[in-house]
Coordinates of C-alpha atoms in Angstrom, one line a residue:
M1 CA -53.4 6.1 49.9
T2 CA -50.4 3.7 50.1
Y3 CA -49.3 1.7 47.1
V4 CA -50.4 -1.5 48.8
N5 CA -53.9 0.0 49.2
Y6 CA -53.9 1.2 45.6
V7 CA -53.0 -2.3 44.3
N8 CA -55.7 -4.0 46.4
N9 CA -58.4 -1.4 45.5
H10 CA -57.8 -1.4 41.8
Y11 CA -56.9 -5.0 41.0
T12 CA -58.2 -8.5 41.9
D13 CA -55.8 -11.3 42.7
A14 CA -52.9 -9.0 41.6
T15 CA -49.3 -10.2 41.1
V16 CA -46.6 -7.6 41.1
V17 CA -43.4 -8.5 39.2
F18 CA -40.3 -6.3 39.9
D19 CA -37.2 -5.8 37.8
G20 CA -33.9 -6.8 39.4
Y21 CA -30.8 -4.7 39.6
P22 CA -27.9 -7.0 40.2
S23 CA -24.4 -5.8 41.0
V24 CA -22.9 -7.8 38.0
P25 CA -22.8 -6.3 34.5
T26 CA -26.0 -6.7 32.4
T27 CA -27.0 -5.7 28.8
K28 CA -29.3 -3.1 30.3
D29 CA -26.4 -1.1 31.8
V30 CA -26.2 1.3 28.9
T31 CA -29.9 2.0 29.2
H32 CA -29.7 2.6 32.9
F33 CA -26.8 5.0 32.4
R34 CA -28.6 6.9 29.7
R35 CA -31.8 7.3 31.8
T36 CA -29.8 8.6 34.7
K37 CA -27.9 10.9 32.4
G38 CA -24.7 9.6 33.9
I39 CA -25.6 11.0 37.4
I40 CA -25.3 8.3 40.1
S41 CA -26.3 9.3 43.6
P42 CA -24.5 7.8 46.7
K43 CA -25.7 4.6 48.3
V44 CA -28.2 5.4 51.1
N45 CA -28.8 3.1 54.0
F46 CA -32.4 3.3 55.0
N47 CA -35.3 1.5 56.5
N48 CA -39.1 1.9 56.6
D49 CA -38.8 5.0 58.9
T50 CA -36.0 6.8 57.2
P51 CA -37.1 10.1 55.6
I52 CA -35.5 10.4 52.2
K53 CA -34.6 14.0 51.4
T54 CA -32.9 13.3 48.1
K55 CA -35.0 13.9 44.9
K56 CA -36.6 10.7 43.7
D57 CA -34.8 10.4 40.4
E58 CA -31.5 11.1 41.9
F59 CA -32.1 8.5 44.7
L60 CA -33.2 5.8 42.3
S61 CA -30.2 6.4 40.0
N62 CA -28.2 4.2 42.3
S63 CA -29.0 0.6 41.6
E64 CA -28.3 -0.5 45.1
N65 CA -30.8 2.1 46.4
K66 CA -33.4 1.0 43.8
Q67 CA -32.9 -2.7 44.7
H68 CA -33.2 -2.0 48.4
F69 CA -36.3 0.0 47.8
I70 CA -37.9 -2.7 45.7
N71 CA -37.1 -5.4 48.3
T72 CA -38.7 -3.2 51.0
L73 CA -41.8 -2.4 48.9
G74 CA -42.1 -6.1 48.0
E75 CA -42.3 -7.0 51.7
K76 CA -45.0 -4.4 52.3
L77 CA -47.0 -5.8 49.4
K78 CA -46.7 -9.3 50.7
D79 CA -47.9 -8.1 54.1
G80 CA -50.9 -6.7 52.2
D81 CA -51.7 -10.2 50.6
V82 CA -50.3 -9.2 47.3
Q83 CA -48.3 -11.8 45.4
V84 CA -44.8 -10.6 44.6
I85 CA -42.2 -12.0 42.2
H86 CA -38.7 -10.6 41.9
A87 CA -36.9 -11.1 38.6
E88 CA -33.1 -11.4 38.6
D89 CA -32.7 -8.5 36.1
D90 CA -35.1 -7.4 33.4
A91 CA -38.7 -8.6 34.3
D92 CA -40.4 -8.5 30.9
L93 CA -40.2 -12.2 30.2
K94 CA -41.1 -13.0 33.8
I95 CA -44.2 -10.8 33.6
V96 CA -45.4 -12.4 30.4
L97 CA -44.8 -16.0 31.5
T98 CA -46.6 -15.2 34.8
A99 CA -49.6 -13.8 32.9
I100 CA -49.8 -16.8 30.7
E101 CA -49.7 -19.1 33.8
K102 CA -52.5 -17.0 35.4
S103 CA -54.5 -17.2 32.2
K104 CA -54.9 -21.0 32.7
Q105 CA -57.3 -20.2 35.5
H106 CA -59.0 -17.0 34.4
T107 CA -58.9 -13.9 32.1
T108 CA -55.7 -12.0 32.8
T109 CA -54.8 -8.4 32.3
V110 CA -51.1 -7.2 32.2
I111 CA -50.7 -3.6 33.2
G112 CA -47.7 -1.8 31.7
E113 CA -46.4 0.7 29.3
D114 CA -43.4 -1.1 27.8
T115 CA -43.7 -2.2 24.1
D116 CA -41.5 -5.2 25.0
L117 CA -44.4 -6.6 27.0
L118 CA -46.8 -6.4 24.0
I119 CA -44.3 -8.0 21.7
L120 CA -43.6 -10.9 24.1
L121 CA -47.3 -11.4 24.9
C122 CA -48.0 -11.8 21.2
Y123 CA -45.2 -14.3 20.8
H124 CA -45.7 -16.4 24.0
S125 CA -49.5 -16.5 24.3
K126 CA -50.2 -18.9 21.5
D127 CA -51.2 -21.6 24.0
A128 CA -53.1 -19.3 26.3
I129 CA -56.3 -20.9 27.5
N130 CA -58.3 -17.8 28.6
K131 CA -58.2 -14.2 27.3
I132 CA -55.1 -12.0 28.0
Y133 CA -55.3 -8.3 27.7
F134 CA -52.5 -5.7 27.8
K135 CA -53.5 -2.4 29.3
S136 CA -51.8 0.9 30.0
E137 CA -52.2 2.7 33.3
A138 CA -54.5 5.8 33.3
K139 CA -52.5 9.0 33.5
Q140 CA -53.5 12.2 35.3
N141 CA -53.2 14.4 32.2
T142 CA -55.3 12.1 29.9
H143 CA -58.3 9.8 30.2
K144 CA -57.3 7.6 27.3
I145 CA -56.4 4.0 28.2
K146 CA -55.0 1.7 25.6
I147 CA -56.2 -1.9 25.7
W148 CA -55.0 -4.8 23.5
D149 CA -56.8 -8.1 23.2
I150 CA -53.8 -10.3 22.7
T151 CA -55.8 -13.1 21.0
E152 CA -57.3 -10.7 18.5
T153 CA -53.9 -8.9 18.0
R154 CA -52.3 -12.3 17.2
R155 CA -55.1 -13.1 14.7
K156 CA -54.7 -9.8 12.9
I157 CA -50.9 -10.1 12.7
G158 CA -50.9 -13.7 11.9
P159 CA -49.0 -16.6 13.6
L160 CA -46.1 -16.6 11.3
V161 CA -45.2 -13.0 11.9
C162 CA -46.0 -13.3 15.6
N163 CA -43.3 -16.0 15.8
I164 CA -40.7 -13.5 14.6
L165 CA -41.9 -10.4 16.4
P166 CA -39.1 -10.6 19.1
F167 CA -36.6 -10.5 16.3
I168 CA -38.3 -7.5 14.5
H169 CA -38.4 -5.5 17.7
A170 CA -34.8 -6.2 18.5
F171 CA -33.5 -5.7 15.0
S172 CA -35.2 -2.3 14.6
G173 CA -33.9 -1.1 18.0
C174 CA -34.7 -1.7 21.7
D175 CA -33.1 -1.1 25.0
T176 CA -30.1 -3.3 24.2
T177 CA -29.8 -2.8 20.4
S178 CA -29.3 0.3 18.2
R179 CA -32.1 1.9 16.2
I180 CA -31.5 1.8 12.4
F181 CA -31.2 5.3 11.1
G182 CA -34.1 6.2 8.7
Q183 CA -35.8 2.8 9.3
G184 CA -38.6 3.1 11.8
K185 CA -40.2 0.2 13.5
G186 CA -43.3 0.5 11.2
T187 CA -41.2 0.4 8.1
V188 CA -39.2 -2.7 9.3
F189 CA -42.3 -4.5 10.4
K190 CA -44.1 -3.9 7.1
K191 CA -41.2 -5.0 4.9
I192 CA -40.6 -8.2 6.9
S193 CA -44.3 -9.1 7.3
T194 CA -44.9 -8.9 3.6
N195 CA -41.7 -10.6 2.4
L196 CA -41.5 -14.4 2.8
K197 CA -37.8 -14.4 2.1
L198 CA -37.1 -11.9 4.8
Q199 CA -39.3 -14.0 7.2
D200 CA -37.0 -16.9 6.5
H201 CA -34.0 -14.8 7.4
A202 CA -35.7 -13.6 10.5
A203 CA -36.4 -17.2 11.6
V204 CA -32.7 -17.8 11.8
F205 CA -32.6 -15.5 14.8
C206 CA -35.4 -17.4 16.5
Q207 CA -33.6 -20.7 16.6
E208 CA -30.2 -22.0 17.5
S209 CA -27.8 -20.5 15.0
N210 CA -24.1 -19.8 14.5
V211 CA -22.5 -16.4 14.0
E212 CA -21.9 -17.0 10.3
S213 CA -25.6 -17.7 9.5
I214 CA -26.7 -14.9 11.7
H215 CA -24.4 -12.5 9.9
K216 CA -25.5 -13.7 6.5
S217 CA -29.2 -13.4 7.2
G218 CA -28.8 -10.1 9.0
E219 CA -26.8 -8.6 6.2
Q220 CA -29.5 -9.5 3.7
M221 CA -32.1 -8.0 6.0
F222 CA -30.1 -4.7 5.9
V223 CA -29.7 -4.9 2.1
A224 CA -33.5 -5.3 1.6
L225 CA -34.3 -2.4 4.1
Y226 CA -32.0 0.0 2.1
G227 CA -33.4 -1.0 -1.2
G228 CA -30.5 -3.2 -2.4
L229 CA -30.6 -6.3 -4.5
Q230 CA -31.0 -9.3 -2.3
D231 CA -28.7 -12.3 -2.9
V232 CA -26.7 -10.1 -5.4
E233 CA -25.3 -7.2 -3.5
T234 CA -23.3 -7.4 -0.3
L235 CA -23.9 -4.7 2.4
D236 CA -20.5 -3.0 1.6
M237 CA -21.3 -3.0 -2.1
L238 CA -24.7 -1.4 -1.4
R239 CA -23.1 1.2 0.9
Y240 CA -20.6 2.1 -1.8
R241 CA -23.3 2.3 -4.5
I242 CA -25.5 4.6 -2.4
F243 CA -22.5 6.7 -1.5
A244 CA -21.6 7.1 -5.1
S245 CA -25.1 8.0 -6.1
K246 CA -25.3 10.7 -3.3
V247 CA -22.0 12.2 -4.5
C248 CA -23.2 12.3 -8.2
V249 CA -26.5 14.0 -7.5
G250 CA -25.8 16.0 -4.3
N251 CA -24.4 19.4 -3.9
I252 CA -23.3 18.9 -0.3
Y253 CA -21.1 16.4 1.5
V254 CA -22.5 13.0 2.1
Q255 CA -23.6 12.5 5.7
V256 CA -22.2 9.1 6.7
H257 CA -25.0 8.2 9.1
T258 CA -27.5 8.2 6.2
L259 CA -25.6 5.3 4.5
P260 CA -26.2 1.6 5.4
P261 CA -23.9 0.3 8.1
T262 CA -20.7 -1.4 7.2
S263 CA -20.7 -5.2 7.2
D264 CA -18.5 -5.1 10.3
A265 CA -20.9 -2.9 12.2
A266 CA -23.9 -4.9 10.9
K267 CA -22.4 -8.2 12.1
L268 CA -22.0 -6.9 15.7
H269 CA -25.5 -5.5 15.6
C270 CA -26.9 -8.8 14.5
M271 CA -25.1 -10.7 17.2
R272 CA -26.6 -8.4 19.8
V273 CA -30.1 -8.8 18.2
Y274 CA -29.7 -12.6 18.2
H275 CA -28.7 -12.6 22.0
Q276 CA -31.7 -10.4 22.8
T277 CA -34.1 -12.4 20.7
Q278 CA -33.0 -15.6 22.4
V279 CA -33.4 -14.0 25.8
W280 CA -37.0 -12.9 25.0
I281 CA -38.0 -16.3 23.6
G282 CA -36.7 -17.9 26.8
K283 CA -33.6 -19.6 25.4
G284 CA -30.8 -17.1 26.3
D285 CA -29.8 -18.4 29.7
K286 CA -26.7 -20.2 28.4
L287 CA -25.6 -17.3 26.1
D288 CA -22.7 -15.2 27.3
P289 CA -23.2 -11.6 26.2
K290 CA -19.5 -11.2 25.7
D291 CA -19.7 -13.8 22.9
W292 CA -22.4 -11.8 21.2
G293 CA -21.2 -8.3 20.6
W294 CA -20.6 -7.0 24.2
H295 CA -17.6 -6.3 26.3
V296 CA -17.1 -5.4 30.0
E297 CA -15.7 -2.0 30.9
D298 CA -15.8 -0.4 34.4
N299 CA -18.1 -3.3 35.5
K300 CA -20.6 -2.5 32.8
L301 CA -21.6 -4.4 29.7
L302 CA -21.0 -2.1 26.7
P303 CA -21.7 -2.8 23.0
I304 CA -18.7 -3.4 20.7
R305 CA -19.4 -0.8 18.0
A306 CA -17.0 -2.0 15.5
I307 CA -13.9 -4.2 15.1
L308 CA -12.5 -2.8 11.9
P309 CA -11.3 0.9 11.7
P310 CA -13.8 3.4 10.2
A311 CA -11.5 3.9 7.2
P312 CA -8.2 2.6 5.8
E313 CA -5.3 3.9 7.9
K314 CA -3.8 5.8 4.9
L315 CA -7.2 7.7 4.5
L316 CA -7.3 8.4 8.3
R317 CA -3.9 10.1 8.1
I318 CA -5.1 12.6 5.5
I319 CA -4.8 16.1 6.9
R320 CA -6.7 19.0 5.5
C321 CA -6.9 22.6 6.3
N322 CA -9.7 25.2 6.1
C323 CA -7.6 28.3 5.8
K324 CA -9.4 31.5 4.7
L325 CA -6.2 33.2 3.5
N326 CA -3.1 32.0 1.7
C327 CA -1.9 29.0 3.8
D328 CA 1.4 30.8 4.3
T329 CA 1.7 30.6 8.1
K330 CA 2.0 27.7 10.6
R331 CA -1.7 28.2 11.4
C332 CA -2.3 26.1 8.2
S333 CA -2.5 22.5 9.5
C334 CA -1.1 21.2 6.2
R335 CA 2.0 23.5 6.3
K336 CA 2.4 22.8 10.0
H337 CA 2.7 19.1 9.3
G338 CA 5.0 19.6 6.3
I339 CA 2.6 18.5 3.6
D340 CA 1.1 20.2 0.5
C341 CA -2.5 21.3 0.5
S342 CA -4.7 18.9 -1.4
P343 CA -8.1 18.9 -3.1
A344 CA -9.6 17.9 0.2
C345 CA -8.8 21.3 1.8
G346 CA -11.9 23.3 2.5
E347 CA -11.0 26.7 0.9
C348 CA -7.9 26.5 -1.3
R349 CA -8.6 23.0 -2.7
G350 CA -4.8 22.6 -3.0
M351 CA -4.6 25.1 -5.8
N352 CA -5.2 28.7 -4.8
C353 CA -2.6 29.0 -2.0
S354 CA 1.1 29.2 -1.4
N355 CA 1.4 25.8 0.1
T356 CA 1.0 23.7 -3.0
S357 CA 3.4 22.1 -5.5
N358 CA 0.7 22.1 -8.3
I359 CA 1.8 23.9 -11.4
T360 CA -1.1 25.9 -12.7
E361 CA -1.7 26.6 -16.3
A362 CA -0.6 30.2 -15.9
D363 CA 2.7 29.1 -14.4
E364 CA 3.4 26.9 -17.4
L365 CA 2.8 29.8 -19.8
D366 CA 5.2 31.9 -17.8
D367 CA 7.9 29.3 -18.1
M368 CA 7.5 29.0 -21.9

């Protein structure tokens, strides 16, 4: 059975919406690179009769191959009386808006697996005339099919929270934004949906806002998620307080990734969240990603992780050794660089070795 026959046999009045894979940089470049594991196959010139001997995943790892295949499949679907729509890049918004337009005439079902679609349906379908359902495809290894009644889902979540769902999804991590360590989507959703002040901060991302207000609201969002004092603590203050607390009660070194992000990293995250939120609500056309936490490298849009250094330069220059013996050879990194061992050293702690200028209590007694 061909794909055209499958669509016609399983769905009535079907519309197929395809992603686009342009040759220009997009915010999905990192996701595409991750999914292909960095392996990009050569471009293949093919037509309807060309046998493809390359493995499917390898063949589709090349965006030009994928776009050519989509265009070819689209023409076949059109020949089979299936309506086809091609998005310029990510198709999620186009799929949802198409479904809402179709719902003006009859009940509409969106077939997909992407959480983005469910989020956008809940946000955009407030004016839907007829029922809209979101349904997952049946898989070979399971008979379970998930179906969401979007109207009922909106009723249970509530209109106020539905209006900020794109922000919640982007802030807690999606294809174009980072996941927050230790803060799952369920946790983020619950905290925001039950806190009116956080909802006000979230609304800033769903309207036209400047970087300063985005950073301020986003930082307070992080402070709340990590249990800080809203409107009292800054994110850097909270980060230091949590670090100090871990040092006092812990017996191992503090794992930095368990701390809240720095204010600098949070600002860049919030800028990308704002950009993605605006794209999802249909207002991102005029926003240049390079103004919102992205930069171009090797014809790909990559996130700017931080502007400030990870630590003061003086701290970054600290050298420590982990010698098991007496630090009396050039294999000791401290001795090699002409500095004394310090308390930061792993074994000697700057005391029990030959490469220290510290005067021990025993030395003082010998000199008396």
